[in-house]
Amino acid sequence: MATLVSEPETPSKLQVFLQWLQANGADLRGCTIRPCGPDKGYGVFSTSPCSPENGVVMAVPLDLAITPMRVLQDPILGPTCRAMFEQGGVDDRFLVMLFLLVESVRPDSLWKPYLDILPRKFNSPLWFTDNELSELKGTTLYRASILQRKSLEDLYEKKVKGLVEELLQSHQQERTRDIHYEDFLWANSVFWTRALNIPMPHSYVFPKSEEEHDTEASQHEQNSDHEDSDCMECNCGESGNGEPVWVEGLVPGIDFCNHGTVTGSKAVATWEVDSAGTASGIPNSMYLLLAADYDCSDKEIHISYGNKGNEELLYLYGFVIEENPDDYLMVHYPVEALEHVTSIDKKTKLLEIQSAEMRCLLPKTLLDIGFFSTCQKDNGTSTSYASEMTNYSWSGERKAPSYLNRLVFPEEFMVTLRTISMKDFQIDQVSSMFGEVLEPSDKEVQAAIWEVCGDLGAFELLVDLLSSKLIGLEEGSGTEGSDTELLEKLNSVPESEKEMRRHYWSSVVYRRGQKHLTKLFLREAQHALELCAQEQN
């Protein structure tokens, strides 16, 4: 009877990737990369019960980083991309996306093990179905996603599609398949979800030629003839050119760290660049450093993506955080509404002089100093954006209002609302105050408008803007309470179904937060309007 010989097990994509990292000089000395759970992608996990010596758990050579410089040095893409770059036809980010596209279909790509393990689909609104995207109606993110989709589709058809085909054909490159729009969408998402802003060593970004090295050596020999004090003063080997160069790029291995914090905003780990190799043992590398005394045995190692609201987290990374402390509300005055504003030409000029902002971000934390704050008051010494306006009056006749230190709305936006809400006779009054001043400064214009108008018209306009925003958010999806009921149902579904409804759940969490913040800031604006009306009467 013949002996059955089993086929050798094919290494998984993860195994191939980990072997590739090691073969190219990376060192996972206190961690590994493994799945976070079914359909949840990969993460970085500790493999040691104690923090390794000096806290470094991973180090990756910068030679593996995919950066714009890497693209410009590539034998296939380099010459064409350099010409486009010098002509101003592309930016750094486009270069990296183009590189990802071409390398993803090259069977012999150096980065194939890395590209193969990356997710093929993402959870940002760009990947939502039309029905899923409709759950975002009324939010700032809905319109932004529609516009971004259109922009990417146009860019692919007008530039990317033909360029990739030209690059592959002109260099007679083999390919595993043809490129489609979904591949460009993939490359765009890979960049935005994984790219880091890397402080590259200057010498690494701009390596010296042999001739420059010889010149530098000669200068060093001359300097060595000086006395010690002179040598210290000339600071050989260091100069302004020694400053790091900030570059956006992908660092395989490090980029598998997911977002997460403990004890407030403190992350479990951070990453650093080690040009000399003193911390990681690998010159010109990026390393992952555990927080001091943090024992994360067999736990996932998180880094922080920054203090971002759900709008930004969902748009860039495809996830949200319930009760996000860093949430914010975007409020803007619609540009199209200016067409119906009286004396718009005069007001536009005044807005330009003041460098007025047509939109503002209202972080959730501003409510801590508002009229309805539950935080302990500090006897009126709170500082808000608006408090910079103290005694703003042209002649001093209009005194600073009593509500100023509790006003949560940025002065830059209040300037816009005061100007837009001006009556014609108020514009004339402001103009007459300048007298022979031909070109009044921004501060002079702001002071004159403040003295003539005060805040009443601005607050009325602000209340209208926030009321309209709330109506738009609730139209079609109901109130904040309706979203809360939906989330309770979604949170109770079996784990096997949660991933299928992830986009829907993220949308509801985000829009509920927007409704909640809009209601709170509307209440602040309404109370400020009441106080302003009382003081002006």
Coordinates of C-alpha atoms in Angstrom, one line a residue, residues 65 177 200 244 280 368 438 486:
A65 CA 9.5 52.8 4.2
R177 CA -4.1 41.7 -13.4
M200 CA 13.5 61.6 8.4
P244 CA 15.1 66.3 10.3
S280 CA 17.0 50.5 18.6
D368 CA -16.8 73.2 29.8
L438 CA -7.8 105.4 3.8
L486 CA -31.2 52.4 17.2

